[in-house]
Tab-separated table of C-alpha atoms and ligand atoms in Angstrom:
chain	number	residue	atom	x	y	z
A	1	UNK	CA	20.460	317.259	270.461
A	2	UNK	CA	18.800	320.655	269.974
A	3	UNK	CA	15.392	321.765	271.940
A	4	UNK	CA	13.372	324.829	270.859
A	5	UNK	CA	13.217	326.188	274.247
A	6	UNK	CA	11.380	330.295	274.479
A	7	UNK	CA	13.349	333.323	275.371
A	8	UNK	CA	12.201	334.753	278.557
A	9	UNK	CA	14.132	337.912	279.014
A	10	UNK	CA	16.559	339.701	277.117
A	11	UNK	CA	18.951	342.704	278.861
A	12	UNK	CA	21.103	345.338	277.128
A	13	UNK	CA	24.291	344.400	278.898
A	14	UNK	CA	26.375	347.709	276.781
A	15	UNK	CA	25.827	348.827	273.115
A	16	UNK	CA	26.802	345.793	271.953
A	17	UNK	CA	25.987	342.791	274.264
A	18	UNK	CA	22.972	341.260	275.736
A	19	UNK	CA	22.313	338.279	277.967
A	20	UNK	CA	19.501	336.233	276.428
A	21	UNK	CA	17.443	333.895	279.369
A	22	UNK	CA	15.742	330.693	278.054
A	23	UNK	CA	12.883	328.975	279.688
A	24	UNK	CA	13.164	325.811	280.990
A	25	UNK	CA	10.247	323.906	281.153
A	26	UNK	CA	10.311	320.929	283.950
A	27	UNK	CA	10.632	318.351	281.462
A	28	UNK	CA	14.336	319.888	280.393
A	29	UNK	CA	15.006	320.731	283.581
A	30	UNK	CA	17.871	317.692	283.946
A	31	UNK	CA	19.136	317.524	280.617
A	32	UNK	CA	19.513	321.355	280.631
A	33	UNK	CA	21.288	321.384	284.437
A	34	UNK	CA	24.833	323.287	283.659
A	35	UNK	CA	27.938	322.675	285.622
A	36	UNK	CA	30.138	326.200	285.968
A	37	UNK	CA	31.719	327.352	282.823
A	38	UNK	CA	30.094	325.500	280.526
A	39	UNK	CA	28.315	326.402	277.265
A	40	UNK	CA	25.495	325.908	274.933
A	41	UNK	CA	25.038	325.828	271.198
A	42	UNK	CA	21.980	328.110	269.767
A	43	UNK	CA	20.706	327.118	266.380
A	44	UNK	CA	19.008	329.191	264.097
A	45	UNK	CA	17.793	328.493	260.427
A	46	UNK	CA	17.738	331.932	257.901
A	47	UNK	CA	17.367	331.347	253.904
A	48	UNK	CA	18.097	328.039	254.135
A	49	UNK	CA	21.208	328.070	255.475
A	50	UNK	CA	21.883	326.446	259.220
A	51	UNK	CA	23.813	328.707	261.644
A	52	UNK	CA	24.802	327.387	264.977
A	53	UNK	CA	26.930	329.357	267.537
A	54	UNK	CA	28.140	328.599	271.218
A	55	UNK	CA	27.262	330.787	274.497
A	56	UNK	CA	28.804	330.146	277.433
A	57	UNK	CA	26.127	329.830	280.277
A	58	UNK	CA	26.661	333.338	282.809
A	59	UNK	CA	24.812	332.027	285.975
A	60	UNK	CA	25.516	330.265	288.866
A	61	UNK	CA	25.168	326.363	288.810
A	62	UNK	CA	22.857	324.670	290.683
A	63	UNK	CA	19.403	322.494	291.644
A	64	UNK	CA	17.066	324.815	289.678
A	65	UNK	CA	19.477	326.745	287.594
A	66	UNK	CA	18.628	329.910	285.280
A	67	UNK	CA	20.125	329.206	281.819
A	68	UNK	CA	21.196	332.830	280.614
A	69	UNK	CA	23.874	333.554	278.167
A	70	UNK	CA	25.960	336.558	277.509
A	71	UNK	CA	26.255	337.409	273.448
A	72	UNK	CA	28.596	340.336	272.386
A	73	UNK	CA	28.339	341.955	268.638
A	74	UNK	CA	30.854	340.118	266.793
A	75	UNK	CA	31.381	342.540	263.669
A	76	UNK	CA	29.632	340.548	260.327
A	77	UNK	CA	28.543	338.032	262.822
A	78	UNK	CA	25.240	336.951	261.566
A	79	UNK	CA	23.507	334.959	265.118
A	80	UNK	CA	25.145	338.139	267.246
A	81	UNK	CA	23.415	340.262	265.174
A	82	UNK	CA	19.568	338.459	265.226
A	83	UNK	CA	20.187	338.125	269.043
A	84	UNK	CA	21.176	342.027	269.344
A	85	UNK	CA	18.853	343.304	266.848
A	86	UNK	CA	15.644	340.896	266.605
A	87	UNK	CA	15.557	338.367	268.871
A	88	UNK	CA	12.823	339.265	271.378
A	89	UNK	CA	11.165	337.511	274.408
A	90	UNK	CA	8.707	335.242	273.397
A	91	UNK	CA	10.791	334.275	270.172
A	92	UNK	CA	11.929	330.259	270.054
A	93	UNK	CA	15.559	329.440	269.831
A	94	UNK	CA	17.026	325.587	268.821
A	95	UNK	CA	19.421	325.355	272.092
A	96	UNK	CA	21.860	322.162	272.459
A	97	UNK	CA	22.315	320.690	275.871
A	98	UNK	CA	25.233	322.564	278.145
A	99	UNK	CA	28.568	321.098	277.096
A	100	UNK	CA	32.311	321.947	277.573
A	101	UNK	CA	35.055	320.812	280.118
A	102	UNK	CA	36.162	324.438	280.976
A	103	UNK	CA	34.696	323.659	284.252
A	104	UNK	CA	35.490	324.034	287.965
A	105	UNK	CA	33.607	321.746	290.651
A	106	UNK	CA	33.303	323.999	293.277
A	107	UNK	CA	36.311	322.744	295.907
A	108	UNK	CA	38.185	324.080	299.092
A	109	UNK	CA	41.432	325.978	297.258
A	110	UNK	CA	42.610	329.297	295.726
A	111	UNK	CA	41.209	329.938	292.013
A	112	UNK	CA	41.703	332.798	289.938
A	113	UNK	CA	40.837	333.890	286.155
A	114	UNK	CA	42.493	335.959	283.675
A	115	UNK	CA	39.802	337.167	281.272
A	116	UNK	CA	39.348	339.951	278.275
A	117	UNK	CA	35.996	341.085	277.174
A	118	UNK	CA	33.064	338.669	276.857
A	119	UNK	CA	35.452	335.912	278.425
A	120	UNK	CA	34.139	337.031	281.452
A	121	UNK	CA	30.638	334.886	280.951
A	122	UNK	CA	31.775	331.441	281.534
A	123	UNK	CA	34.153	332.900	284.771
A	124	UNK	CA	31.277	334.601	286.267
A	125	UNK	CA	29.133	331.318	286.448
A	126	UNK	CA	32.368	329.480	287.659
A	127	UNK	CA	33.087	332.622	290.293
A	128	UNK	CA	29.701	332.313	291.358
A	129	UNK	CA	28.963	328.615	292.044
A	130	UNK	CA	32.429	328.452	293.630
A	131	UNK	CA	31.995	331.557	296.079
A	132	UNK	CA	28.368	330.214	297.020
A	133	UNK	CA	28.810	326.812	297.551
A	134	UNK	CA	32.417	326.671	298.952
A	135	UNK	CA	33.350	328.837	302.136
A	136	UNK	CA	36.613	327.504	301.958
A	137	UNK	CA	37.408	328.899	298.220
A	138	UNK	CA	39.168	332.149	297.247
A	139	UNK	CA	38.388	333.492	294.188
A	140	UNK	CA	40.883	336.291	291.956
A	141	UNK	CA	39.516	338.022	288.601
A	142	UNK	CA	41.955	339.941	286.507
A	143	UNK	CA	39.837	341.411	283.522
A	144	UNK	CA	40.410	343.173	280.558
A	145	UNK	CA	38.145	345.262	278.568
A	146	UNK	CA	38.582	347.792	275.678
A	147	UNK	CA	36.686	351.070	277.655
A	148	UNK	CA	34.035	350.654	281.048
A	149	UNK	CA	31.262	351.645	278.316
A	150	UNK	CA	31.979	347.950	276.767
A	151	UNK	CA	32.547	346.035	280.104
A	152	UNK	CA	30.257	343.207	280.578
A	153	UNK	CA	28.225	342.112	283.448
A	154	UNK	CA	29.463	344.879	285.806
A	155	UNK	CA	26.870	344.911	288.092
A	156	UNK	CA	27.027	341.380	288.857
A	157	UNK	CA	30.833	341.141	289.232
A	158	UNK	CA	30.525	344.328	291.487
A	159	UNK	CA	27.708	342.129	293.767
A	160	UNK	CA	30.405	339.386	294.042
A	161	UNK	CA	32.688	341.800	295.533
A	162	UNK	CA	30.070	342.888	297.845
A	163	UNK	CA	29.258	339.511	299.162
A	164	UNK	CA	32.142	338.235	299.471
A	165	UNK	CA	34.364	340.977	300.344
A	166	UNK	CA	37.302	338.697	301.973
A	167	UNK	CA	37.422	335.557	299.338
A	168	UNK	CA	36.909	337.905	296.154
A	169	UNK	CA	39.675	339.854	294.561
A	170	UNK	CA	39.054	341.778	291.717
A	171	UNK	CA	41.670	343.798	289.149
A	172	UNK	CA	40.090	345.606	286.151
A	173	UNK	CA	42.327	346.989	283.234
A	174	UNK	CA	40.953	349.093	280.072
A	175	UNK	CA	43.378	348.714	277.302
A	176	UNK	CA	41.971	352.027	275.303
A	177	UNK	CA	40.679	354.637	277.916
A	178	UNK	CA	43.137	356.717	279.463
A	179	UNK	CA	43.854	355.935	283.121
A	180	UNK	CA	40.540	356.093	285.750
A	181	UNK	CA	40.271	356.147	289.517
A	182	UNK	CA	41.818	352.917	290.320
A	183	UNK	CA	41.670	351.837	286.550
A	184	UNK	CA	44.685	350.541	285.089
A	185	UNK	CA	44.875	350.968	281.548
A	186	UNK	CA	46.792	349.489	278.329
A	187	UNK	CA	46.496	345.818	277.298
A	188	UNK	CA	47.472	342.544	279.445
A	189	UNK	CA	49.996	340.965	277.569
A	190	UNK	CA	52.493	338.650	279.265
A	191	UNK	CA	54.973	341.157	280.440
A	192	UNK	CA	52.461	342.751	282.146
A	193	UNK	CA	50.665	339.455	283.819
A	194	UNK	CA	54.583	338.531	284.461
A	195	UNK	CA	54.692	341.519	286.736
A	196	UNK	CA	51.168	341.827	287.640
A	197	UNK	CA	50.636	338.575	289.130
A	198	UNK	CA	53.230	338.374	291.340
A	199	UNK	CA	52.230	341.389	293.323
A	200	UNK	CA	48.433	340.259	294.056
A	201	UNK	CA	48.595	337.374	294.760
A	202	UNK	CA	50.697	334.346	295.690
A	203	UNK	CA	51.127	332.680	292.279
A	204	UNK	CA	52.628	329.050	293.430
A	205	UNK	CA	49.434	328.455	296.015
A	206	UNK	CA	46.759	328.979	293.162
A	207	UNK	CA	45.033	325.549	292.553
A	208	UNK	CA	43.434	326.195	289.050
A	209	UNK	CA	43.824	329.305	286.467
A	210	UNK	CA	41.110	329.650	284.095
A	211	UNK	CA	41.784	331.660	281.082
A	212	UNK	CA	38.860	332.973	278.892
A	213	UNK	CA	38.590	335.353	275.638
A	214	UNK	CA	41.038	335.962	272.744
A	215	UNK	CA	43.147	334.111	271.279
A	216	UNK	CA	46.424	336.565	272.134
A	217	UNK	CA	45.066	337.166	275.732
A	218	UNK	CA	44.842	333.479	276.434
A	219	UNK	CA	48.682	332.926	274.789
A	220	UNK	CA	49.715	335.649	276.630
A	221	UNK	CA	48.130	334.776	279.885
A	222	UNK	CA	48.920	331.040	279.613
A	223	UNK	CA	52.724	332.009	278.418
A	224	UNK	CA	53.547	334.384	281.930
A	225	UNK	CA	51.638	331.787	283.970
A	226	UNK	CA	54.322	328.687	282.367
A	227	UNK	CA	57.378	331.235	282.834
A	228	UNK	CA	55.709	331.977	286.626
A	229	UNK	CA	56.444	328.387	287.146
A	230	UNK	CA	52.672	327.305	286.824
A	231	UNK	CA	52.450	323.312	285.767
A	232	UNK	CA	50.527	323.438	282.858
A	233	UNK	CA	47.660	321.253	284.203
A	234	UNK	CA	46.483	323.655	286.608
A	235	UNK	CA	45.760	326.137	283.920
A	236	UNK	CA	42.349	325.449	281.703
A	237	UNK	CA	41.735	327.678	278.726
A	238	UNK	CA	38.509	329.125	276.326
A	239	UNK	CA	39.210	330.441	273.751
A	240	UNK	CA	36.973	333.077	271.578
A	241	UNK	CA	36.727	334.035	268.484
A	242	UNK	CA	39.791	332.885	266.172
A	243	UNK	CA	40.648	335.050	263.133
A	244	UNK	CA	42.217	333.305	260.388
A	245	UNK	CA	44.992	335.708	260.426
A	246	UNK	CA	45.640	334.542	264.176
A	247	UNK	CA	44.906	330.639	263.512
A	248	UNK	CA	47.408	330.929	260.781
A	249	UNK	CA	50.198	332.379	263.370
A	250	UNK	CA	49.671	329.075	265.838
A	251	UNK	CA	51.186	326.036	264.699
A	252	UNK	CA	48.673	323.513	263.455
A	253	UNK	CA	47.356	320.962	265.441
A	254	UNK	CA	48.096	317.743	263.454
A	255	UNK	CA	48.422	314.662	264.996
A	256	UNK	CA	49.863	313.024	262.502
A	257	UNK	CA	52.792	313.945	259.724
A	258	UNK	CA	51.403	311.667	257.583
A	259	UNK	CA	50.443	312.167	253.332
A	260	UNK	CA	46.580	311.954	253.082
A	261	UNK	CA	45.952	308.221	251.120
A	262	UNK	CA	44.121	308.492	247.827
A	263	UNK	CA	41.255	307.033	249.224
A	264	UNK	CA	39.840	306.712	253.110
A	265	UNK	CA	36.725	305.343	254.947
A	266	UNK	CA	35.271	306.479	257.256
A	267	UNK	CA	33.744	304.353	260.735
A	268	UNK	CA	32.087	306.500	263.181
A	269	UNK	CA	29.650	305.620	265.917
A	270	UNK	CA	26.936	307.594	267.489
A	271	UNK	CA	24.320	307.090	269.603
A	272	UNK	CA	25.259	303.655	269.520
A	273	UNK	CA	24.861	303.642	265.710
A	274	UNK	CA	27.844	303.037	263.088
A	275	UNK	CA	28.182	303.469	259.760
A	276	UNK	CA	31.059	303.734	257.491
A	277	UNK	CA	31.450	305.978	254.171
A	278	UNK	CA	34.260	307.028	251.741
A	279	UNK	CA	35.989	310.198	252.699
A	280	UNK	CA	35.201	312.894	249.694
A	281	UNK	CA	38.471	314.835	248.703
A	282	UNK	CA	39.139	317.146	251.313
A	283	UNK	CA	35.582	317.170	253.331
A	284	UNK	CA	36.715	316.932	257.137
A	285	UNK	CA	35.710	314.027	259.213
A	286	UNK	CA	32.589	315.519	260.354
A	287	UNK	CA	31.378	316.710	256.774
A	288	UNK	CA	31.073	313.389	256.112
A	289	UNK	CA	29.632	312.078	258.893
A	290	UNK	CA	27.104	314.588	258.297
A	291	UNK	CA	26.392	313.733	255.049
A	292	UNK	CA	24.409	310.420	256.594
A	293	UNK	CA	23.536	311.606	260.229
A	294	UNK	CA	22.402	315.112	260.424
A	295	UNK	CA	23.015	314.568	264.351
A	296	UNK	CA	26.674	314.390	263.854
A	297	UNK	CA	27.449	317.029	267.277
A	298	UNK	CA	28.995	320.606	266.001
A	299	UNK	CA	28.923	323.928	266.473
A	300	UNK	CA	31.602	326.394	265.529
A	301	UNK	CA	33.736	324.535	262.885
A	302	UNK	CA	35.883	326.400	263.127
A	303	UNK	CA	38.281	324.376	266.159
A	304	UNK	CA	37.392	326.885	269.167
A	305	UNK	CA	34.468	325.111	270.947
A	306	UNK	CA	35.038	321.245	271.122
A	307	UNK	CA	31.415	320.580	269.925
A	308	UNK	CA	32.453	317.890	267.818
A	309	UNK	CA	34.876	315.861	270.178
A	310	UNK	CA	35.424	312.219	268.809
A	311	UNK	CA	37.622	309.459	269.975
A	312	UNK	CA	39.688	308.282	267.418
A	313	UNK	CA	39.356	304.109	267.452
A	314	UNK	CA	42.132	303.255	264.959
A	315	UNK	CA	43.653	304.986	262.024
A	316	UNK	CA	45.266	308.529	262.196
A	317	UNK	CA	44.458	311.687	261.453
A	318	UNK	CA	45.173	315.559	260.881
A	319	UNK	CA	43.781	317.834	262.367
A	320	UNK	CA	44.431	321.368	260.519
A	321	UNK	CA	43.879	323.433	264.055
A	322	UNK	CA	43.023	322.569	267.430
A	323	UNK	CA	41.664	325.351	270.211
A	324	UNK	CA	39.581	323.760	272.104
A	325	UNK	CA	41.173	320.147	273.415
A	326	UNK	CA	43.443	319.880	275.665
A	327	UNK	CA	46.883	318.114	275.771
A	328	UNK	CA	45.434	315.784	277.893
A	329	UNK	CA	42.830	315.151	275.909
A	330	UNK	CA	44.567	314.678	272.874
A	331	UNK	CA	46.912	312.288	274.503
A	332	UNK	CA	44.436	310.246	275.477
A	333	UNK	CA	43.252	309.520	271.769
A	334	UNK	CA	40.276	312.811	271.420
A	335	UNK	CA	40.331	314.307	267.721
A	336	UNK	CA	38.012	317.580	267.006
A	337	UNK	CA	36.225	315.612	263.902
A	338	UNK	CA	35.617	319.599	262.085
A	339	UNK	CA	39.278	319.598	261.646
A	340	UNK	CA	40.481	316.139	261.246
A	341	UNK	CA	41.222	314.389	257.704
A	342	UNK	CA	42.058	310.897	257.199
A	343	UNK	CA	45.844	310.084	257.301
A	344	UNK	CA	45.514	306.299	257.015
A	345	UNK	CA	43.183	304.411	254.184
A	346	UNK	CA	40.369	303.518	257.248
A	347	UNK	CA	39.682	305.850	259.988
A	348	UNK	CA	37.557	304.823	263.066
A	349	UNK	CA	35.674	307.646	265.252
A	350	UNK	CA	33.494	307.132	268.183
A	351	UNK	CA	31.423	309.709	268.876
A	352	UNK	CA	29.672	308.090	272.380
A	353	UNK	CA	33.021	308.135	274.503
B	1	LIG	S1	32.587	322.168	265.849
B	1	LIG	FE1	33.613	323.527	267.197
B	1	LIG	S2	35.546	322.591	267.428
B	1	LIG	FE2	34.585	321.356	265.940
């Protein structure tokens, strides 16, 4: 559910970034409490037309947290470009409830991150709780960022480093700025984290690896972490920003082999209301729940930020692409409804579970 909530600050983070701070009045503060690494959906109405994009939350978690976000320039991207160009403090902003498993409860353990450009925002919050609340927690960033000019919340990484000089590691690579003082440059792909990882730190001990940003980083990352000898649940993954040229290169994400029937229903539930309706011609499964209940829960559409998470009752389904669940997840009977069609006449979601 969306709240207008007012924009209290807004900082130039580079030429092409801010992080945008909402006020929370005391009323919100609960349903707007965060846990590390997750984020929230902004909503914003312009000639008619709906757009909604996810932010992952940049601060620490906590009693009385700050809810700040960190938004990058995406080129064409129309909310990056209202929030970089015209969104001011003062202005109102439709914000969804935090959401998102890419989380870490802050334990005892070894944690580290493997991050390129604006993937950083969910990993500082995450770095942050963890190094705070947890004096028994190590925490390793490797980051990757086009040039310094473009690098995201410097200053605060650089004040984790400070504070906790023994439990903080931090490596910084530029993939298109020739070498600097202690800079590593060219891109982290997975010969490089193959070799790189190795040598800082002790790769079997690590309890949790938390990749954020592109879709090739996060492949490559999650590929030299598997051929480390990394079990696959310790390693979460966020995804940003899938091009169509890149979704097409990943195999799909269907569940199910199965011909699409000439005609399907639909039975979803949400909060704790059903309904069931005919399945137009290739609308998704949340097109046409939305065609009834302009609540149905979405964001991106697009398969990258698990908005629209349903658990699928009975019937199959296929889903065209799939960034955002897990294999867990999907194991244990979760669809993303924005990329599901029917594969069996009647099709039960539940949106509540
Ligand atoms: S709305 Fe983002 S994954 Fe479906």
């Amino acid at each position: 559910m969306f709240h207008p909530l007012r924009v209290s600050e807004v900082e130039r983070l580079t030429d092409d970034a801010v992080a945008v701070t909402f006020a929370v009045p005391p009323e919100l503060r609960e349903t707007f409490r965060h846990l590390p690494g997750q984020h929230i959906a902004l909503r914003r109405t312009s000639g008619g037309e709906e757009i909604r994009r996810t932010y992952s939350i940049c601060t620490p978690a906590g009693a009385d947290p700050v809810l700040r976000v960190g938004i990058r320039l995406v080129d064409g991207g129309e909310f990056s470009t209202y929030a970089l160009k015209e969104l001011a403090v003062g202005d109102l902003v439709e914000v969804m409830e935090p959401a998102g498993r890419f989380v870490l409860t802050p334990r005892a353990g070894r944690f580290a991150a493997i991050v390129g450009g604006s993937g950083i925002t969910p990993v500082l919050s995450i770095a942050a709780t963890l190094l705070a609340r947890e004096p028994d927690a190590r925490f390793c960033l490797v980051r990757s960022d086009r040039t310094v000019a473009s690098t995201m919340f410097l200053e605060e990484v650089a004040d984790l480093k400070d504070r906790y000089p023994d439990r903080f590691q931090l490596v910084s690579v530029v993939s298109r700025e020739e070498q600097q003082a202690g800079l590593p440059s060219g891109r982290l792909d997975r010969a490089r984290l193959s070799g790189l990882l190795p040598a800082l730190l002790p790769v079997a001990d690590v309890d949790g690896w938390f990749l954020c940003g592109p879709l090739g980083l996060v492949v490559g990352a999650e590929r030299a972490l598997r051929g480390l000898g990394v079990p696959r649940a310790r390693i979460h993954q966020e995804i940003f920003h899938v091009d169509d040229a890149a979704a097409g290169a990943t195999p799909a994400a269907s569940s199910a082999a199965v011909r699409a029937p000439a005609h399907s229903t639909l039975t979803a539930t949400l909060d704790g209301r059903s309904g069931t309706w005919p399945v137009q011609d290739g609308d998704s499964l949340l097109e046409t729940v939305l065609r009834s209940r302009a609540d149905a829960p979405y964001a991106c559409k697009g398969g990258v930020c698990g908005t629209c998470r349903a658990f699928l009752v009975s019937g199959e389904v296929r889903m065209d692409r799939n960034f955002a669940l897990e294999p867990e997840e999907t194991e244990a009977g979760y669809v993303l409804a924005c990329q599901s069609h029917p594969a069996t006449a009647e099709v039960e979601l539940d949106f509540d579970r």
